[in-house]
Amino acid sequence: MHCPFCRHVDSRVVDSRTAEDGAAIRRRRSCPRCGRRFTTVETASLTVIKRSGVTEPFSRGKIVVGVRKACQGRPVSEDELAMLAQRVEESVRASGCAEIDAHDVGLAILGPLRELDEVAYLRFASVYRSFESLADFEAEIILLRAGDGPAVAEELSAARVRAGGGSARPG
């Protein structure tokens, strides 16, 4: 690690501590040439692969921005959004992969958002899953009301038929 003050190529670790609930390591370092101390923070990198194939670093901030739009006008605080983003990051990192598809990040958002606010969940899901008709909304509302119980598939099928969604099988 280069010293940020004198650019010496070496430094000595004086102290190491976990930070950000164990997601990072904070190291206090000392430069042997100039004697000044500085702090570094080390984290494991996590890369998101977008649909286009472009990769970018995972960002809690992007999660908050996206979910904030779905929560507009809802009683959801900034602290709750930050906690949701943290839960999503923990879930994604728990997969053990250094790279993750953007689609999987979206899936990781749906569960915590559903617990936080069902209206915001429905808004987010409608964009994320590209709802095209009222039948799509009705089917998702049935899933919300049923709590994913055993009769959900049957009720979902009946709702799609009533709404003119075609097939009697859940899809």
Coordinates of C-alpha atoms in Angstrom, one line a residue:
M1 CA 0.0 0.0 0.0
H2 CA 1.5 3.4 -1.1
C3 CA 1.6 6.1 1.5
P4 CA -0.8 8.8 0.5
F5 CA 1.5 11.5 1.9
C6 CA 5.0 10.7 0.6
R7 CA 4.1 7.9 -2.0
H8 CA 6.5 5.4 -0.3
V9 CA 5.7 2.0 -1.7
D10 CA 5.4 0.2 1.7
S11 CA 3.5 0.7 4.9
R12 CA 3.0 -1.2 8.2
V13 CA -0.4 -2.3 9.6
V14 CA -0.7 -0.9 13.1
D15 CA -4.3 -2.0 13.8
S16 CA -7.1 -4.0 12.0
R17 CA -10.8 -4.0 12.8
T18 CA -13.9 -5.2 11.1
A19 CA -16.3 -2.5 9.9
E20 CA -19.7 -2.2 8.2
D21 CA -21.1 -5.2 10.2
G22 CA -18.2 -7.5 9.1
A23 CA -18.4 -6.6 5.4
A24 CA -15.1 -4.7 5.4
I25 CA -11.8 -4.5 7.3
R26 CA -10.5 -1.1 8.5
R27 CA -6.7 -1.0 8.8
R28 CA -4.7 1.7 10.5
R29 CA -1.3 2.0 8.7
S30 CA 2.0 3.7 9.4
C31 CA 4.5 4.8 6.8
P32 CA 8.1 3.9 7.7
R33 CA 9.5 6.8 5.6
C34 CA 7.5 9.8 6.8
G35 CA 6.0 8.3 9.9
R36 CA 2.5 9.5 9.2
R37 CA -0.5 7.3 9.7
F38 CA -3.5 6.7 7.5
T39 CA -6.5 4.4 7.3
T40 CA -7.6 2.0 4.6
V41 CA -10.8 0.1 4.2
E42 CA -10.9 -3.2 2.4
T43 CA -14.0 -4.9 1.0
A44 CA -14.5 -7.9 -1.2
S45 CA -15.6 -6.6 -4.6
L46 CA -19.0 -7.6 -6.0
T47 CA -19.8 -7.0 -9.6
V48 CA -23.2 -6.8 -11.2
I49 CA -23.6 -8.0 -14.8
K50 CA -26.3 -6.0 -16.6
R51 CA -28.5 -7.4 -19.4
S52 CA -26.3 -5.8 -22.0
G53 CA -23.3 -7.6 -20.6
V54 CA -21.7 -4.5 -19.2
T55 CA -20.4 -5.0 -15.6
E56 CA -20.4 -2.4 -12.8
P57 CA -19.6 -2.5 -9.1
F58 CA -22.5 -3.4 -6.8
S59 CA -24.0 -0.2 -5.2
R60 CA -26.3 0.0 -2.3
G61 CA -27.1 3.5 -3.4
K62 CA -28.6 2.3 -6.7
I63 CA -30.8 -0.1 -4.7
V64 CA -32.0 2.8 -2.6
V65 CA -32.7 5.0 -5.6
G66 CA -34.7 2.3 -7.4
V67 CA -36.7 1.3 -4.4
R68 CA -37.3 5.0 -3.3
K69 CA -39.2 5.5 -6.6
A70 CA -41.5 2.6 -5.7
C71 CA -42.0 4.0 -2.2
Q72 CA -42.9 7.5 -3.3
G73 CA -45.8 8.7 -1.2
R74 CA -45.6 5.7 1.1
P75 CA -44.7 5.8 4.8
V76 CA -41.2 4.4 4.3
S77 CA -38.3 6.2 5.9
E78 CA -34.7 6.7 4.6
D79 CA -33.5 4.5 7.4
E80 CA -35.8 1.7 6.3
L81 CA -34.6 2.1 2.7
A82 CA -31.0 1.9 3.9
M83 CA -31.7 -1.3 5.9
L84 CA -33.5 -2.8 2.9
A85 CA -30.4 -2.1 0.8
Q86 CA -28.2 -3.6 3.4
R87 CA -30.3 -6.8 3.5
V88 CA -30.2 -7.0 -0.3
E89 CA -26.4 -6.7 -0.3
E90 CA -26.1 -9.3 2.5
S91 CA -28.3 -11.7 0.6
V92 CA -26.4 -11.2 -2.7
R93 CA -23.0 -11.6 -1.0
A94 CA -24.3 -14.7 0.8
S95 CA -24.4 -16.4 -2.6
G96 CA -20.6 -16.5 -2.5
C97 CA -20.3 -15.3 -6.1
A98 CA -18.0 -12.4 -7.1
E99 CA -20.3 -11.6 -10.0
I100 CA -24.1 -11.6 -10.0
D101 CA -26.7 -10.9 -12.7
A102 CA -28.7 -7.7 -12.3
H103 CA -31.8 -9.9 -12.5
D104 CA -30.8 -11.7 -9.4
V105 CA -30.3 -8.4 -7.6
G106 CA -33.9 -7.5 -8.5
L107 CA -35.1 -10.8 -7.1
A108 CA -33.2 -10.1 -3.9
I109 CA -35.0 -6.8 -3.6
L110 CA -38.5 -8.3 -3.9
G111 CA -38.7 -10.2 -0.6
P112 CA -37.5 -7.5 1.7
L113 CA -39.6 -4.9 -0.1
R114 CA -42.7 -7.0 0.2
E115 CA -42.1 -7.2 4.0
L116 CA -41.5 -3.4 4.1
D117 CA -44.5 -2.1 2.1
E118 CA -46.9 -4.2 -0.1
V119 CA -47.9 -1.2 -2.2
A120 CA -44.3 -0.3 -3.0
Y121 CA -43.6 -4.0 -3.6
L122 CA -46.4 -4.1 -6.2
R123 CA -45.1 -1.0 -7.9
F124 CA -41.6 -2.3 -8.1
A125 CA -42.7 -5.8 -9.2
S126 CA -44.9 -4.3 -11.9
V127 CA -41.9 -2.6 -13.5
Y128 CA -39.3 -5.3 -12.7
R129 CA -41.5 -8.1 -14.1
S130 CA -42.9 -6.0 -16.9
F131 CA -46.6 -6.2 -16.1
E132 CA -48.6 -5.7 -19.3
S133 CA -52.2 -6.0 -18.2
L134 CA -54.6 -5.7 -15.3
A135 CA -54.5 -9.5 -15.1
D136 CA -50.8 -9.3 -14.2
F137 CA -51.6 -7.0 -11.3
E138 CA -54.6 -9.1 -10.2
A139 CA -52.4 -12.2 -10.2
E140 CA -49.8 -10.5 -8.0
I141 CA -52.4 -9.2 -5.6
I142 CA -53.8 -12.7 -5.3
L143 CA -50.3 -13.9 -4.3
L144 CA -50.0 -11.1 -1.8
R145 CA -53.3 -11.8 -0.2
A146 CA -52.8 -15.6 -0.1
G147 CA -49.3 -15.3 1.4
D148 CA -48.1 -17.9 -1.1
G149 CA -50.4 -20.5 0.4
P150 CA -51.2 -23.9 -1.3
A151 CA -54.4 -22.7 -3.0
V152 CA -52.6 -19.9 -4.7
A153 CA -52.0 -21.7 -8.1
E154 CA -55.7 -22.5 -8.4
E155 CA -56.9 -19.0 -7.5
L156 CA -54.3 -17.5 -9.8
S157 CA -55.5 -19.7 -12.6
A158 CA -59.1 -18.7 -12.1
A159 CA -58.2 -15.0 -12.0
R160 CA -56.3 -15.2 -15.3
V161 CA -59.3 -16.9 -17.0
R162 CA -61.7 -14.3 -15.6
A163 CA -59.4 -11.5 -16.8
G164 CA -59.1 -13.0 -20.2
G165 CA -55.5 -14.0 -19.7
G166 CA -55.9 -17.1 -21.8
S167 CA -54.5 -20.3 -20.3
A168 CA -56.0 -21.8 -17.2
R169 CA -52.6 -22.9 -16.0
P170 CA -50.5 -20.6 -13.8
G171 CA -47.4 -19.3 -15.5

